[in-house]
Amino acid sequence: MTEHETRADAGTAARREAALHAERRLTDATGRPFGFDTNAIHAGYEPDAQTGAINVPIYTSTTFAQDGVAQLRGGFEYSRCGNPTVTALEQTVAALEGARFGRAWGSGMAATDAVLRVLLRPGDHLILGNDAYGGTFRLIDTTYREWGVHCSVVDTADPAQIAAALRPETKLVWLETPTNPLLGITDIAAVADALGEHPAKLVVDNTFASPYLQNPLALGADIVMHSTTKYLGGHSDVVGGVVVTNDEDVDGELLFLQGGAGAVPGPMDAYLTYRGIKTLGVRMDRHCANAQAVAEFLAGRPEIAQVLYPGLPDHPGHAVAARQMRGFGAMVSVRFAGGEAPALQFCENTRLICLAESLGGVESLLEHPAKMTHQSAAGSALEVPDDLVRISVGIENIDDLLADLTQALDAL
């Protein structure tokens, strides 16, 4: 019996079998693979055998009857350690990412922390991109630095920089692609090749792309995480996170942390996210189409010094994004020709596009990263330009979005 097995609870085997069943459901009875939208609707749950309920029930029970001492029915004993509604969400995301295992968390940051805790110990080293989410950097730069973990910051768009930063004690490389908030693109397969035989795990935060646009495991990543608060939930009404992997040992440690640390979602949160995933494909199609139109419009405005969007041919990562993504995403960042002042004013000028943190909902949002989501990176290698505005392009009528952007710019 391995250390991972001894740390896992009694429901490990049953829930792992359920996860593998979810993987088998990627094909129909003839072996033909299902399409993404079909999996988004059907993976992770079959109509209830007793009632025929089409939608997964919201299992609010905190505990579950056992058929005998330590004989779990369906692998469930206590909702901190496993809940059927949460399991349906985990299996669905795993299926969409082509993973064997998925584990859900109470927030994207809880998911991030779980990965870091599984892979890192005092004295270890990790490599982080120079344009990572401010919350990820803050967690590493405070809690994990105080714990004795060392971090090298590099431009992950250049795999040679990652290879040069590797040490014997390097345990993980953390990628975002597209990055938050500068929309940089990293070639995931090239980074996996650059790691070679080094045992460091390649972790990809796939939040900006979603499983609809990009599947990092198929490109060589070991672990993929999402803030499900964003595109997977899609409606700005639920906070959550998920981690998927094909690594059984990593999953065993994640499973232990779910029950042992307890940063798990409740069944209602899991249900709302599960429901949001059903429309992920159709939402992302509109998100991407709107974002492309917004980026092209902003590129023609004199107030804008630079538009950062991988769907534009002059974006330095355009060719890589076209190769490894199915679309260019819905995040657009812009730098203002006049510096910080017009950037701040623009944030307050829009009427339809709401000034608010977060992203990935059906409604369009914008924010000033240097003073909002990435304030913690000030003075570091990840500091964000103060002339930058990040726009999360929603699925509203594109004419209405362009009209709002026009009046906001004209009022500067």
XYZ file of C-alpha atoms in Angstrom:
412
model
C 0.000 0.000 0.000
C 1.449 3.380 -1.028
C 1.616 6.550 1.075
C -1.058 8.054 -1.193
C -3.385 5.139 -0.547
C -2.905 5.255 3.212
C -3.752 8.978 3.307
C -6.914 8.655 1.216
C -10.282 7.969 2.812
C -12.394 4.841 2.429
C -14.254 6.202 -0.585
C -11.153 6.527 -2.788
C -11.601 3.371 -4.833
C -15.301 3.915 -5.478
C -14.902 7.535 -6.537
C -11.928 6.733 -8.744
C -13.974 4.080 -10.502
C -16.669 6.701 -11.077
C -14.052 9.034 -12.563
C -12.860 6.344 -14.944
C -16.463 5.696 -15.935
C -16.756 9.346 -16.878
C -13.744 8.933 -19.170
C -15.383 5.944 -20.906
C -18.442 8.066 -21.626
C -16.435 10.165 -24.079
C -17.539 7.728 -26.779
C -20.872 6.213 -27.728
C -21.697 2.493 -27.878
C -19.904 2.136 -31.231
C -16.748 3.819 -29.988
C -17.361 7.073 -31.866
C -16.188 10.060 -29.811
C -18.886 12.472 -28.706
C -18.540 16.133 -29.617
C -17.757 18.794 -27.028
C -21.295 20.128 -26.674
C -22.707 16.629 -26.255
C -20.234 15.902 -23.479
C -20.910 19.262 -21.848
C -24.579 18.291 -21.573
C -24.368 14.574 -20.831
C -20.995 13.729 -19.236
C -20.857 13.209 -15.490
C -24.466 12.159 -14.897
C -27.052 9.735 -16.217
C -30.802 10.124 -15.541
C -31.609 8.943 -12.045
C -32.470 5.228 -12.024
C -35.374 5.652 -9.603
C -37.029 8.854 -10.800
C -35.575 9.440 -14.268
C -34.565 12.990 -13.315
C -32.732 14.598 -16.250
C -30.803 17.069 -14.096
C -28.407 16.006 -11.366
C -30.096 16.321 -7.949
C -28.737 18.806 -5.440
C -27.658 16.466 -2.657
C -27.785 18.647 0.439
C -27.167 15.750 2.803
C -24.072 16.185 4.964
C -23.738 12.466 5.621
C -24.687 9.189 3.930
C -26.015 5.886 5.285
C -23.555 3.005 5.147
C -24.418 -0.584 4.277
C -22.129 -1.808 7.038
C -19.210 -0.533 9.077
C -16.953 1.272 6.569
C -19.057 -0.150 3.706
C -19.866 2.942 1.688
C -22.801 3.104 -0.690
C -21.486 4.581 -3.938
C -18.305 5.748 -2.197
C -19.950 8.511 -0.179
C -19.688 8.942 3.579
C -19.557 12.683 4.424
C -19.987 15.656 2.118
C -16.631 17.208 2.926
C -15.072 14.012 1.537
C -17.413 13.555 -1.411
C -20.895 14.533 -2.559
C -22.800 13.165 -5.584
C -23.578 16.634 -6.983
C -19.931 17.657 -6.660
C -18.842 14.368 -8.233
C -21.038 15.053 -11.281
C -19.271 18.387 -11.752
C -15.838 16.798 -11.332
C -16.582 14.085 -13.868
C -17.947 16.552 -16.396
C -14.907 18.828 -16.325
C -12.588 15.810 -16.433
C -14.395 14.524 -19.512
C -14.175 17.902 -21.261
C -10.439 18.131 -20.539
C -9.755 14.506 -21.498
C -8.653 13.697 -17.940
C -9.022 10.590 -15.791
C -9.571 12.530 -12.576
C -11.188 15.802 -11.529
C -11.447 17.411 -8.083
C -13.603 20.439 -7.272
C -12.768 23.206 -4.802
C -14.548 26.079 -3.139
C -12.769 28.716 -5.274
C -10.151 29.046 -7.966
C -7.620 30.098 -5.345
C -8.446 27.035 -3.238
C -7.750 24.929 -6.335
C -4.448 26.766 -6.882
C -3.448 26.292 -3.258
C -4.302 22.584 -3.421
C -1.973 22.063 -6.398
C 0.840 23.992 -4.715
C 0.414 22.084 -1.453
C 0.468 18.728 -3.225
C 3.607 19.454 -5.246
C 5.729 21.690 -3.010
C 7.650 21.282 0.237
C 10.019 23.692 2.060
C 13.176 24.168 0.001
C 11.465 23.387 -3.312
C 11.489 25.656 -6.344
C 8.866 26.624 -8.901
C 8.833 28.615 -12.136
C 6.113 31.217 -12.682
C 5.280 33.356 -15.686
C 5.962 37.096 -15.566
C 2.319 37.828 -16.360
C 0.421 35.610 -13.938
C -2.790 36.355 -12.091
C -2.134 38.645 -9.132
C -3.815 36.285 -6.673
C -1.579 33.404 -7.728
C 1.532 35.557 -7.373
C 0.391 36.882 -3.985
C -0.136 33.375 -2.607
C 3.279 32.204 -3.805
C 5.085 35.385 -2.771
C 3.667 35.419 0.754
C 2.513 32.076 2.140
C 4.796 29.822 0.117
C 7.830 32.084 0.286
C 7.468 32.171 4.079
C 7.263 28.374 3.951
C 10.680 28.268 2.260
C 9.585 27.771 -1.351
C 11.658 29.581 -3.975
C 10.210 31.065 -7.171
C 11.806 32.123 -10.457
C 9.839 34.491 -12.701
C 10.422 34.132 -16.449
C 8.751 34.906 -19.763
C 7.076 31.561 -20.425
C 6.517 32.485 -24.077
C 10.214 31.623 -24.445
C 10.649 27.937 -23.524
C 14.417 28.468 -23.390
C 13.962 30.715 -20.360
C 12.057 27.940 -18.598
C 14.745 25.396 -19.428
C 17.441 27.761 -18.137
C 15.576 28.339 -14.868
C 15.213 24.643 -14.027
C 16.996 23.416 -10.910
C 17.256 19.957 -9.364
C 14.752 21.122 -6.720
C 12.256 22.525 -9.261
C 8.945 20.778 -8.658
C 6.558 22.632 -10.952
C 6.219 25.072 -13.824
C 3.057 27.180 -13.640
C 1.677 28.474 -16.939
C -1.189 30.720 -17.906
C -2.046 30.919 -21.596
C -3.585 33.291 -22.452
C -2.101 35.204 -19.528
C -3.911 37.507 -17.146
C -3.992 40.433 -17.911
C -1.567 40.960 -20.838
C -2.962 38.102 -22.973
C 0.406 36.529 -23.657
C 0.507 33.110 -25.325
C 2.766 30.203 -24.360
C 3.317 27.156 -26.550
C 2.363 24.403 -24.090
C 3.822 21.563 -26.154
C 7.110 23.460 -26.567
C 7.371 23.961 -22.810
C 6.664 20.267 -22.228
C 9.491 19.471 -24.657
C 11.782 21.969 -22.903
C 11.259 20.149 -19.603
C 12.581 16.975 -21.207
C 13.313 14.337 -18.574
C 13.115 16.802 -15.687
C 10.516 15.548 -13.158
C 8.916 18.967 -12.605
C 5.173 18.959 -13.179
C 3.742 21.226 -15.864
C 0.635 22.970 -14.500
C -1.625 25.074 -16.724
C -4.225 27.531 -15.500
C -6.739 27.121 -18.335
C -9.292 29.600 -16.982
C -9.069 32.162 -19.794
C -9.389 29.572 -22.554
C -11.833 27.105 -20.953
C -11.890 23.447 -22.074
C -13.853 24.517 -25.156
C -10.904 26.392 -26.635
C -7.887 24.518 -25.271
C -6.997 21.164 -23.702
C -3.531 21.397 -22.119
C -3.292 17.737 -21.087
C -3.328 16.769 -24.753
C -0.410 19.169 -25.302
C 1.810 17.719 -22.593
C 0.606 19.330 -19.355
C 0.418 17.212 -16.206
C -2.228 19.177 -14.311
C -4.904 21.669 -15.395
C -6.796 24.003 -13.094
C -9.743 26.319 -13.648
C -11.435 29.017 -11.707
C -14.920 27.707 -12.466
C -16.198 31.087 -11.293
C -15.383 32.292 -14.796
C -16.406 30.673 -18.097
C -17.430 27.267 -16.765
C -20.056 28.757 -14.440
C -20.520 31.594 -16.882
C -23.177 33.661 -15.128
C -21.336 35.507 -12.339
C -23.389 33.738 -9.688
C -21.101 31.059 -8.239
C -17.502 30.815 -7.017
C -15.472 27.642 -7.477
C -12.418 25.865 -8.835
C -11.444 22.503 -10.273
C -8.220 20.550 -10.866
C -7.926 17.736 -13.418
C -5.073 15.326 -14.098
C -4.183 11.896 -15.424
C -1.620 11.395 -12.639
C -3.017 8.910 -10.121
C -0.574 9.865 -7.369
C -1.341 13.577 -7.708
C -5.052 12.816 -7.683
C -4.644 10.731 -4.533
C -3.080 13.699 -2.760
C -5.793 16.046 -4.045
C -8.447 13.640 -2.859
C -6.850 13.552 0.584
C -6.809 17.365 0.741
C -10.494 17.578 -0.144
C -11.431 15.677 2.978
C -8.429 16.599 5.080
C -8.467 20.367 4.508
C -12.085 20.754 3.426
C -11.905 23.656 0.937
C -14.666 22.074 -1.113
C -17.757 23.508 -2.844
C -21.244 22.996 -1.493
C -23.782 21.060 -3.569
C -25.662 24.191 -4.703
C -22.440 25.792 -5.958
C -21.520 22.561 -7.742
C -24.968 22.375 -9.326
C -24.865 25.961 -10.609
C -21.458 25.365 -12.169
C -22.588 22.050 -13.653
C -25.618 23.778 -15.154
C -23.479 26.572 -16.586
C -21.208 24.094 -18.347
C -24.103 22.805 -20.443
C -24.063 26.015 -22.505
C -20.297 26.601 -22.466
C -19.803 25.865 -26.157
C -22.513 28.141 -27.479
C -21.520 30.911 -25.068
C -17.855 30.730 -26.028
C -18.711 30.995 -29.719
C -20.471 34.305 -29.074
C -17.837 35.467 -26.577
C -15.065 34.927 -29.126
C -16.932 36.527 -32.004
C -17.719 39.607 -29.912
C -14.150 39.853 -28.615
C -12.714 39.728 -32.118
C -15.019 42.562 -33.191
C -14.170 44.607 -30.081
C -10.419 44.109 -30.589
C -10.589 45.137 -34.238
C -12.664 48.210 -33.356
C -10.313 49.331 -30.586
C -7.277 48.826 -32.832
C -8.610 51.623 -35.035
C -9.095 54.192 -32.268
C -6.437 56.907 -31.775
C -6.889 56.848 -27.990
C -5.563 53.272 -27.891
C -1.816 52.727 -28.110
C -1.986 48.934 -28.218
C -4.628 46.218 -28.326
C -3.614 42.929 -26.713
C -5.691 40.133 -28.227
C -4.299 36.888 -29.687
C -6.893 36.962 -32.464
C -5.188 39.949 -34.093
C -2.570 38.947 -36.702
C 0.036 41.309 -35.215
C -0.157 39.699 -31.764
C 3.194 37.967 -31.098
C 1.422 34.798 -29.992
C -1.136 34.722 -32.800
C 0.365 31.768 -34.679
C 0.750 29.658 -31.525
C -2.774 30.490 -30.370
C -4.172 29.567 -33.782
C -2.415 26.218 -33.534
C -3.212 25.193 -29.954
C -6.598 26.881 -29.416
C -9.955 26.486 -31.173
C -10.665 30.189 -30.825
C -8.904 33.235 -29.431
C -10.956 33.788 -26.301
C -13.035 36.641 -24.942
C -10.497 38.708 -23.024
C -9.189 41.923 -24.589
C -6.688 44.257 -22.933
C -5.776 47.728 -24.160
C -3.085 50.264 -23.342
C -4.010 53.929 -23.608
C -1.893 56.395 -25.533
C -2.296 59.044 -22.823
C -1.197 56.838 -19.916
C -3.012 56.122 -16.676
C -5.427 59.091 -16.600
C -7.455 58.203 -19.719
C -7.371 54.532 -18.746
C -9.006 55.324 -15.412
C -11.491 57.715 -16.996
C -12.453 55.168 -19.642
C -13.267 52.660 -16.898
C -15.771 55.140 -15.481
C -17.202 56.247 -18.837
C -18.756 52.986 -19.989
C -22.443 52.486 -19.278
C -23.324 49.042 -20.581
C -19.931 47.489 -19.788
C -19.744 47.294 -15.999
C -16.709 48.354 -13.962
C -16.121 45.263 -11.842
C -13.532 42.599 -11.090
C -13.840 39.023 -12.353
C -14.532 37.840 -15.878
C -16.109 35.112 -17.959
C -19.765 35.907 -17.313
C -22.403 36.543 -19.945
C -22.174 40.270 -19.197
C -19.247 42.439 -20.284
C -16.960 43.750 -17.537
C -13.887 45.941 -17.454
C -11.317 46.828 -14.829
C -7.991 48.581 -14.209
C -5.639 45.721 -13.225
C -2.903 47.882 -11.674
C -5.355 49.271 -9.121
C -7.714 46.304 -8.886
C -7.025 42.614 -9.609
C -3.215 42.882 -9.814
C -2.496 45.484 -7.169
C -0.507 42.926 -5.173
C 2.021 42.662 -8.017
C 3.054 46.336 -7.735
C 6.814 46.699 -7.426
C 7.471 43.106 -8.503
C 8.539 41.478 -11.760
C 4.833 41.004 -12.458
C 3.872 44.679 -12.121
C 1.107 45.651 -14.544
C 1.307 48.848 -16.653
C -0.864 51.620 -15.233
C -2.210 52.481 -18.697
C -3.796 49.033 -19.076
C -7.523 48.227 -19.051
C -8.761 44.622 -19.170
C -12.110 43.893 -20.826
C -14.084 40.688 -20.391
C -16.273 40.696 -23.492
C -19.719 39.238 -22.870
C -22.389 37.883 -25.181
C -24.501 41.034 -25.571
C -25.459 42.378 -28.989
C -22.193 43.475 -30.576
C -23.667 46.732 -31.881
C -24.565 47.729 -28.346
C -21.063 46.938 -27.070
C -19.381 48.916 -29.836
C -21.715 51.860 -29.249
C -20.820 51.872 -25.553
C -17.106 51.740 -26.310
C -17.504 54.555 -28.819
C -19.226 56.918 -26.388
C -16.730 56.056 -23.624
C -13.772 56.890 -25.858
C -15.382 59.984 -27.354
C -15.903 61.341 -23.821
C -12.182 61.230 -22.949
